[in-house]
XYZ file of C-alpha atoms in Angstrom:
587
model
C 4.885 16.692 -1.430
C 7.709 14.405 -2.411
C 11.056 15.109 -2.521
C 13.027 14.474 -5.940
C 16.341 13.369 -6.005
C 18.383 13.775 -9.163
C 21.974 12.494 -10.488
C 22.710 10.276 -7.196
C 25.310 8.261 -9.164
C 26.960 11.512 -10.722
C 29.994 10.505 -8.591
C 33.694 10.689 -9.668
C 35.118 7.709 -7.684
C 38.513 9.383 -7.023
C 36.989 12.494 -5.373
C 34.105 10.865 -3.519
C 31.700 13.525 -4.261
C 28.284 13.890 -5.674
C 26.635 16.846 -7.264
C 23.153 16.887 -7.146
C 19.847 19.167 -6.849
C 16.698 19.074 -5.270
C 12.937 20.004 -6.004
C 9.529 19.856 -4.588
C 6.683 18.308 -6.750
C 3.184 18.289 -5.769
C 2.266 15.881 -8.665
C 2.870 12.026 -8.924
C 6.183 11.037 -10.751
C 6.639 8.016 -12.467
C 9.772 8.586 -13.956
C 12.437 9.829 -11.383
C 13.295 8.773 -7.682
C 11.531 10.252 -4.884
C 11.797 9.462 -1.193
C 8.927 7.387 -1.540
C 10.851 4.771 -3.928
C 14.345 5.662 -3.645
C 16.706 4.423 -1.379
C 15.610 1.152 -1.101
C 18.735 -1.000 -1.250
C 22.086 -0.817 0.428
C 23.858 0.610 -2.941
C 21.559 3.099 -3.294
C 21.713 4.174 0.400
C 25.592 4.351 -0.146
C 24.915 6.787 -2.948
C 22.436 8.999 -0.882
C 25.356 9.299 1.799
C 27.909 10.153 -0.909
C 25.173 12.708 -1.887
C 25.627 14.489 1.871
C 29.135 15.282 1.059
C 28.357 17.368 -1.810
C 28.922 20.603 -0.051
C 32.727 19.942 0.385
C 32.853 20.002 -3.278
C 30.784 23.374 -3.691
C 33.148 25.078 -1.335
C 36.412 23.929 -3.387
C 34.835 25.442 -6.423
C 34.397 28.602 -4.637
C 36.580 28.583 -1.345
C 35.566 32.177 -0.333
C 31.966 30.889 0.508
C 33.344 28.505 2.946
C 33.646 28.467 6.864
C 37.248 27.280 6.608
C 38.412 30.050 4.381
C 36.254 32.332 6.380
C 37.825 31.242 9.793
C 41.555 31.779 8.224
C 40.937 35.014 7.252
C 39.039 36.359 9.847
C 41.665 34.920 12.603
C 44.721 36.754 13.686
C 46.889 34.087 11.667
C 46.400 36.013 8.521
C 45.518 39.146 6.937
C 42.655 39.407 3.899
C 45.144 39.882 1.020
C 44.293 39.682 -2.604
C 43.798 42.446 -4.890
C 42.348 45.884 -5.088
C 39.114 44.077 -6.464
C 39.202 41.191 -4.004
C 37.094 42.796 -1.451
C 35.540 39.760 -0.139
C 38.663 38.706 1.095
C 39.583 41.828 2.851
C 35.778 42.027 4.146
C 36.152 38.450 5.636
C 39.609 39.587 7.419
C 37.894 42.832 8.758
C 34.618 41.579 9.721
C 32.891 44.047 7.147
C 30.165 43.611 4.559
C 30.660 43.404 1.059
C 27.623 43.951 -1.074
C 24.022 42.038 -0.876
C 24.022 38.929 0.087
C 27.639 38.330 1.079
C 27.520 34.927 1.851
C 24.089 33.669 0.567
C 26.077 30.850 -1.429
C 27.717 29.202 1.571
C 24.242 29.587 3.440
C 22.506 27.814 0.389
C 25.167 25.126 -0.206
C 25.419 24.227 3.319
C 21.758 23.814 3.988
C 21.625 21.393 0.896
C 23.877 19.333 3.038
C 21.628 19.758 6.234
C 18.475 18.533 4.077
C 20.439 15.731 2.503
C 21.514 14.398 5.832
C 17.856 14.993 7.154
C 16.478 12.871 4.013
C 18.837 10.146 4.753
C 18.442 9.756 8.342
C 14.663 9.439 7.329
C 15.315 6.638 4.679
C 18.111 4.554 5.222
C 16.540 2.303 7.983
C 13.950 1.339 5.205
C 16.550 0.108 2.901
C 17.148 -3.487 2.504
C 20.097 -5.539 1.504
C 22.832 -4.333 3.607
C 25.776 -6.714 4.122
C 25.209 -6.398 8.047
C 24.024 -4.138 10.717
C 27.180 -2.558 11.074
C 27.256 -1.359 7.452
C 23.731 0.546 7.927
C 24.804 2.168 10.999
C 28.083 3.419 9.587
C 26.132 4.917 6.837
C 23.418 6.476 9.232
C 26.183 7.577 11.375
C 27.779 9.401 8.504
C 24.550 11.223 8.158
C 24.306 12.236 11.755
C 28.015 13.082 11.655
C 27.512 15.361 8.470
C 24.552 17.219 9.634
C 26.061 18.042 12.964
C 29.450 19.043 10.909
C 27.256 21.543 8.669
C 25.336 23.108 11.715
C 28.348 23.477 13.633
C 29.835 25.840 10.499
C 26.182 27.410 10.107
C 26.010 28.245 14.149
C 29.508 29.726 14.422
C 29.319 31.972 11.211
C 25.655 33.126 11.978
C 24.789 32.095 15.239
C 20.832 32.603 14.774
C 19.943 30.247 12.078
C 16.912 27.939 11.486
C 16.804 24.338 12.816
C 15.443 21.651 10.877
C 15.774 17.783 11.060
C 13.204 17.041 9.039
C 13.412 16.811 4.828
C 10.016 18.751 4.686
C 9.913 22.147 3.303
C 9.015 24.123 6.033
C 9.624 27.736 6.919
C 11.076 28.322 10.286
C 11.946 30.629 12.645
C 15.593 31.350 13.937
C 16.376 28.917 16.476
C 18.041 29.683 19.967
C 21.922 29.032 20.231
C 21.254 26.426 23.001
C 18.753 24.494 21.297
C 20.953 24.692 18.125
C 24.021 23.584 19.910
C 22.100 20.854 21.754
C 21.376 19.373 18.135
C 24.583 19.370 17.100
C 25.829 17.595 20.157
C 22.962 15.064 20.218
C 23.922 14.213 16.499
C 27.570 13.493 17.093
C 26.504 11.458 20.205
C 24.184 9.422 17.880
C 26.973 9.198 15.333
C 29.289 8.111 17.756
C 26.762 5.515 18.949
C 25.813 4.171 15.561
C 29.392 3.972 13.774
C 31.192 0.812 14.675
C 34.324 1.019 16.302
C 36.546 0.101 13.346
C 40.314 1.063 13.638
C 41.851 3.736 11.170
C 43.327 1.364 8.435
C 40.898 -1.398 8.472
C 39.110 -0.467 5.277
C 36.199 -0.357 6.650
C 35.162 3.298 5.808
C 35.467 4.824 2.278
C 38.199 7.136 1.540
C 36.954 10.862 2.510
C 34.154 9.618 4.609
C 33.533 9.947 8.082
C 34.139 7.401 11.232
C 33.446 7.142 14.594
C 36.524 8.800 15.644
C 35.867 11.912 13.642
C 32.588 12.133 15.392
C 34.481 11.883 18.802
C 36.919 14.690 17.641
C 34.015 17.070 16.465
C 32.072 16.364 19.468
C 35.383 17.598 21.421
C 35.566 20.673 18.913
C 31.673 21.569 19.190
C 31.655 20.930 23.143
C 34.724 23.044 23.632
C 33.308 25.947 21.368
C 29.782 26.148 22.709
C 30.927 25.804 26.609
C 33.714 28.370 26.152
C 31.967 30.831 23.837
C 28.666 30.778 25.834
C 30.351 30.051 29.180
C 28.459 26.966 30.064
C 29.443 23.784 31.821
C 27.505 21.375 29.902
C 24.870 20.841 26.849
C 21.253 20.210 27.031
C 20.018 18.016 24.566
C 16.823 17.660 22.624
C 15.242 15.046 25.094
C 16.578 17.267 27.924
C 19.440 14.961 28.935
C 22.946 16.397 29.356
C 26.426 15.870 27.879
C 29.126 16.639 30.159
C 32.767 17.427 30.192
C 33.130 14.064 31.953
C 31.212 12.502 28.919
C 33.400 14.306 26.206
C 36.538 13.248 28.063
C 35.410 9.779 27.708
C 34.934 9.951 24.255
C 38.328 12.013 23.473
C 40.168 9.314 25.617
C 38.662 6.556 23.416
C 39.676 8.463 20.203
C 43.169 8.881 21.436
C 43.548 5.356 22.768
C 41.464 3.055 20.117
C 41.065 5.022 16.777
C 44.413 3.872 15.289
C 44.874 7.246 14.299
C 48.692 8.497 15.073
C 50.998 11.686 14.891
C 52.985 11.387 11.719
C 56.794 11.096 12.892
C 58.031 14.639 11.382
C 55.797 17.695 11.342
C 57.030 18.801 7.964
C 56.026 15.329 6.631
C 52.417 16.601 6.672
C 53.009 19.215 4.025
C 53.404 18.951 0.442
C 56.618 20.587 0.159
C 58.342 17.319 1.338
C 56.975 15.320 -1.860
C 59.425 13.172 -3.247
C 59.555 15.270 -6.370
C 60.224 18.523 -4.520
C 62.130 17.763 -1.140
C 65.529 17.647 -2.725
C 65.368 20.612 -4.947
C 63.817 22.816 -2.271
C 66.888 24.514 -0.162
C 65.180 24.426 2.977
C 64.203 20.590 2.883
C 67.115 19.543 0.853
C 69.179 16.541 2.720
C 67.479 17.064 6.159
C 66.589 14.405 8.214
C 63.317 14.177 10.339
C 62.955 13.944 14.128
C 62.806 10.494 13.536
C 66.157 10.533 11.648
C 64.646 9.501 8.451
C 64.668 11.699 5.418
C 61.732 14.041 5.127
C 59.037 12.376 2.928
C 55.586 13.699 2.549
C 53.005 11.355 4.002
C 50.765 11.056 1.106
C 53.414 10.552 -1.439
C 51.799 8.072 -4.170
C 48.520 7.975 -2.617
C 49.947 6.633 0.572
C 47.341 7.073 3.555
C 47.869 9.760 6.205
C 47.680 8.170 9.719
C 47.125 11.847 11.243
C 44.496 13.068 8.784
C 41.018 12.077 10.293
C 38.749 13.906 8.269
C 39.836 15.359 4.767
C 38.718 16.411 1.307
C 39.724 14.413 -1.427
C 40.440 15.290 -4.748
C 40.968 13.622 -8.095
C 42.275 14.417 -11.896
C 38.523 14.763 -13.100
C 38.612 18.592 -12.477
C 37.606 20.872 -15.404
C 35.745 24.296 -15.686
C 32.410 22.692 -15.875
C 30.649 20.714 -12.887
C 33.548 19.485 -11.805
C 35.739 22.171 -10.910
C 35.467 21.305 -7.269
C 37.267 18.009 -7.808
C 40.438 20.061 -7.580
C 41.933 21.680 -4.409
C 40.703 25.427 -4.705
C 42.184 26.632 -1.317
C 45.480 25.811 -2.662
C 44.679 27.969 -5.720
C 43.305 31.078 -3.424
C 46.421 30.888 -0.902
C 49.033 30.640 -3.770
C 51.656 33.111 -4.481
C 50.100 36.412 -5.909
C 51.519 37.788 -9.483
C 52.485 35.368 -11.835
C 55.829 35.258 -10.976
C 58.737 33.100 -12.564
C 58.124 29.790 -10.771
C 62.052 29.713 -10.211
C 61.619 32.780 -8.070
C 58.925 31.614 -5.754
C 59.931 27.579 -5.923
C 58.477 25.326 -4.699
C 55.373 27.447 -3.852
C 52.984 27.787 -6.797
C 50.792 30.640 -7.877
C 47.411 31.855 -7.012
C 45.494 34.950 -5.805
C 47.603 35.944 -2.689
C 44.566 35.095 -0.080
C 45.407 35.307 3.552
C 49.047 36.480 3.535
C 50.284 35.507 7.285
C 50.240 38.447 9.820
C 53.935 39.297 10.685
C 52.772 39.199 14.396
C 52.132 35.544 14.176
C 55.939 35.096 13.245
C 57.137 37.548 15.812
C 55.207 36.363 18.710
C 56.102 32.625 17.874
C 59.987 33.491 17.562
C 59.644 35.362 21.086
C 57.549 32.511 22.957
C 59.393 29.561 21.421
C 62.465 30.318 19.626
C 63.411 27.005 19.531
C 60.726 25.752 17.253
C 62.664 25.782 14.246
C 60.704 22.758 12.987
C 57.005 23.874 12.885
C 57.552 27.801 12.700
C 59.476 27.732 9.253
C 57.542 24.610 8.636
C 54.391 26.433 8.525
C 55.484 29.761 7.264
C 57.533 31.152 4.435
C 59.567 34.021 5.427
C 60.063 35.562 2.053
C 63.332 37.587 2.610
C 65.112 34.293 3.995
C 63.649 31.782 1.460
C 62.535 33.623 -1.866
C 65.609 36.050 -2.285
C 64.356 36.933 -5.690
C 60.972 37.562 -4.689
C 59.062 40.629 -6.472
C 56.538 42.448 -4.008
C 53.227 43.644 -5.333
C 51.705 41.024 -7.319
C 49.881 42.048 -10.297
C 50.631 45.827 -9.079
C 47.535 45.527 -6.738
C 48.227 43.417 -4.079
C 46.676 44.469 -0.790
C 47.767 43.608 2.822
C 51.016 41.729 1.396
C 53.446 40.687 4.124
C 56.600 38.997 4.309
C 55.162 35.709 5.211
C 53.156 33.108 3.228
C 51.449 30.256 4.712
C 52.879 26.710 3.399
C 50.234 24.456 4.506
C 47.608 24.869 1.892
C 49.857 26.304 -0.571
C 50.298 25.020 -4.367
C 53.570 23.063 -4.426
C 55.775 22.731 -7.506
C 58.460 20.491 -8.849
C 60.709 20.491 -11.662
C 59.634 18.742 -14.740
C 62.963 18.626 -16.978
C 61.270 20.010 -19.918
C 62.600 23.300 -20.761
C 59.459 24.638 -22.364
C 57.521 24.066 -19.280
C 60.052 23.616 -16.572
C 57.820 23.490 -13.368
C 54.309 21.974 -12.692
C 52.646 21.001 -9.563
C 53.799 18.084 -8.085
C 50.394 16.454 -7.869
C 50.477 16.730 -11.825
C 53.468 15.104 -12.217
C 53.187 12.180 -9.726
C 49.785 11.162 -10.712
C 50.222 11.936 -14.500
C 47.885 14.498 -14.374
C 48.610 15.678 -17.854
C 45.063 17.090 -18.911
C 45.818 20.149 -16.292
C 49.967 19.940 -16.316
C 50.397 23.515 -17.402
C 47.055 24.925 -15.507
C 47.757 26.339 -12.298
C 44.163 26.817 -11.763
C 43.266 23.188 -11.677
C 46.476 21.177 -11.322
C 46.382 21.127 -7.132
C 44.823 17.836 -6.073
C 46.351 16.947 -2.762
C 44.000 16.469 0.050
C 42.785 18.981 2.525
C 42.667 18.071 5.985
C 39.783 19.203 8.117
C 40.603 17.613 11.447
C 44.315 16.243 12.497
C 44.729 13.648 15.387
C 47.129 16.460 16.804
C 44.049 18.513 17.369
C 42.491 15.825 19.308
C 45.466 15.509 21.600
C 45.407 19.093 22.206
C 41.765 18.936 23.118
C 42.768 15.977 25.255
C 44.942 18.037 27.413
C 42.721 20.982 27.446
C 39.803 19.154 28.661
C 41.744 17.039 31.206
C 43.873 19.827 32.215
C 47.111 17.875 31.739
C 50.242 17.895 29.808
C 50.095 14.622 27.995
C 48.639 15.617 24.711
C 50.630 18.822 24.717
C 54.120 16.819 25.174
C 53.167 14.262 22.731
C 52.921 17.288 20.208
C 55.814 19.046 21.435
C 57.858 16.066 21.095
C 57.321 15.470 17.726
C 58.184 18.904 17.002
C 61.781 18.332 18.834
C 60.780 20.449 21.693
C 61.070 19.566 25.460
C 58.027 18.524 27.329
C 56.636 20.992 29.902
C 56.041 19.924 33.408
C 53.029 21.611 34.409
C 49.579 22.631 32.553
C 48.273 25.920 31.975
C 45.687 27.239 29.799
C 48.145 29.873 28.444
C 50.607 26.929 27.807
C 47.761 25.110 25.868
C 46.801 28.130 23.852
C 50.127 28.814 22.865
C 50.576 24.847 21.490
C 47.171 25.348 19.965
C 48.276 28.209 18.147
C 51.627 27.100 17.068
C 50.833 23.566 16.188
C 47.496 24.377 14.175
C 48.507 27.644 12.546
C 47.091 28.689 9.557
C 44.495 25.716 9.414
C 41.233 27.409 9.897
C 41.259 26.505 13.637
C 42.483 29.551 15.344
C 39.160 31.830 14.649
C 37.061 29.594 16.879
C 39.424 29.015 19.611
C 40.215 32.739 20.138
C 36.380 33.373 20.223
C 35.662 30.689 22.919
C 38.665 31.887 24.896
C 37.268 35.168 25.010
C 40.462 36.855 23.782
C 39.271 37.804 20.131
C 39.314 41.454 20.453
C 42.810 41.556 21.764
C 44.134 39.014 19.298
C 42.708 40.796 16.565
C 43.793 44.220 17.506
C 47.464 42.841 17.425
C 47.139 43.002 13.551
C 46.727 46.558 13.523
C 50.119 48.717 12.838
C 51.696 45.680 11.407
C 53.950 45.829 8.486
C 52.432 45.421 5.234
C 52.773 46.091 1.526
C 50.197 47.874 -0.851
C 50.873 47.675 -4.316
C 54.075 46.678 -3.760
C 55.214 49.755 -1.422
C 55.784 49.175 2.270
C 52.991 50.560 4.380
C 51.369 49.579 7.849
C 47.961 47.647 8.400
C 45.693 50.528 9.107
C 42.070 49.599 9.521
C 40.679 52.170 11.784
C 38.696 53.487 8.928
C 37.094 50.381 8.201
C 34.471 50.257 11.018
C 36.883 51.130 13.477
C 39.236 48.450 13.064
C 39.461 45.070 14.118
C 38.570 45.055 17.638
C 35.683 47.299 17.301
C 34.279 45.005 14.514
C 34.509 42.110 16.498
C 33.068 44.041 19.735
C 29.945 45.077 17.301
C 29.515 41.490 15.889
C 30.681 39.216 18.498
C 32.406 37.284 15.685
C 29.218 36.526 13.427
C 28.542 37.493 9.886
C 25.570 38.675 8.132
C 22.701 36.634 7.352
C 21.953 36.930 3.905
C 19.629 39.710 2.957
C 17.589 37.444 0.741
C 16.963 34.891 3.280
C 15.622 37.764 5.651
C 13.202 39.193 3.023
C 11.856 35.891 2.632
C 11.403 34.772 6.169
C 8.462 37.286 6.198
C 9.701 38.808 9.506
C 10.905 35.436 11.048
C 14.598 36.454 10.863
C 16.556 39.175 12.251
C 19.993 40.695 11.251
C 22.562 40.022 13.384
C 24.059 42.759 15.327
C 26.864 44.823 14.024
C 25.360 44.672 10.400
C 23.195 46.504 8.246
C 24.793 50.063 8.955
C 27.104 52.339 6.950
C 29.765 51.271 9.555
C 29.864 47.767 8.441
C 30.257 48.298 4.634
C 33.643 47.711 3.296
C 34.375 50.230 0.340
C 37.638 49.351 -0.255
C 41.286 49.265 1.241
C 41.806 52.977 0.442
């Protein structure tokens, strides 16, 4: 059988994402590209590799079907939120099931990426016309990185997944976690070995694509999760060799010392609310200086390159309601202010669906543990009573789990237009002359979504080495004093504060085996239901957060369709398929 590849050049250059589909044919095909005749050239190889990034676009189009989104809501950073009919948001927060095939779209979209990576790994070495071996190895390394990246998410979400490293259409059983994680680590090791050590800023890697340093960072993330969650000391690869902590330390040190990535001088400059069109109209940032003594300025203003953003999803001005909806930042829309309020009441935060209201105990825990963290805490979380004094609670009269706190990092950010008819638009639309969607709050967000930050690497370095060097670099950037002695508790707090509301916390609390306690702390927190003050009572939903985590170990249900199609090869994960796992609604 020949794998048929469509639309390999259907790419918007600014988005760097490709839309394609696959099919399998038994007959000879004379008119379309197959793996027998495509790719053949270096340019075609680049197109194939670009296609592997397509799931990132699919996730943007439907963020609820992404590991990043689920990790945000499932963690103790945020609650579910949304309206009464947004049951998927609340289900992902509560570790409950919502209907048949709850996460089938994520499963199929992500396996598309795996299969495209498999095809690339099998075919790129046959291409001719590469400018150099470095170019060939870079492209092949990206394929290995992306396969590991996708499997990391699948294994984290479902645990018991089929593991394929071939483009052939084969019905496979569920793989043992040790084998799956061994393949993930092996792919990352291969990516590190293949991709040239070109420093950030050299122009070597296309915008939005992975580099060697991304692979080293993901190696740290994957190793720490696997060894922590499964109580291992090393990882056995498919060839029976081992990757040890010492190996990972070497790679992380290499990333820190040689990658060229660096911390942005002031933490607030990482986030869109400091953009040049908004910063002096937003009361919390107006006239303020950064830790470096300079005026606050968004690091990505006017397409500037962010030296801290190691791996990010890029967006473009080509989004529409057709096949390119994923070219806009759908996460910003989902985490925007719910309720179609006047933009003047919520400035500079734009409208959206109200997903992921910040858990009140994140703010209170942070205030208690680090009272002088007056840059990061309000830089991450909007305290509504303090900042938005005219805010109206109860968005669209059906807001569930609303709190006094919104996350700022992924939020849509507005700016003043000077037009009395439409006085506000997204800063993106104004800055980049995005006139086609300048009044469309659902498509006007196109600032980057950062998936791996250099600060995360510094904190992983401290955790792996048991020292304070990385922690103190991060603290210094936040204007905080250094700590003298390393402890796991100090490291855990630093990661919780520095990386809050970025989708990282979920796997952290799981690998540290503190998830039950951390999640249980959300119960009883003050919330609003339809604008009225209540408490976050969850015991009627599967027994509450801790009970659901204990029942599932933090894994979600394998899609029912996949279990049926497997012919008995797939078994459902523990804690699912019972009445106790079904979410019927908030009340």
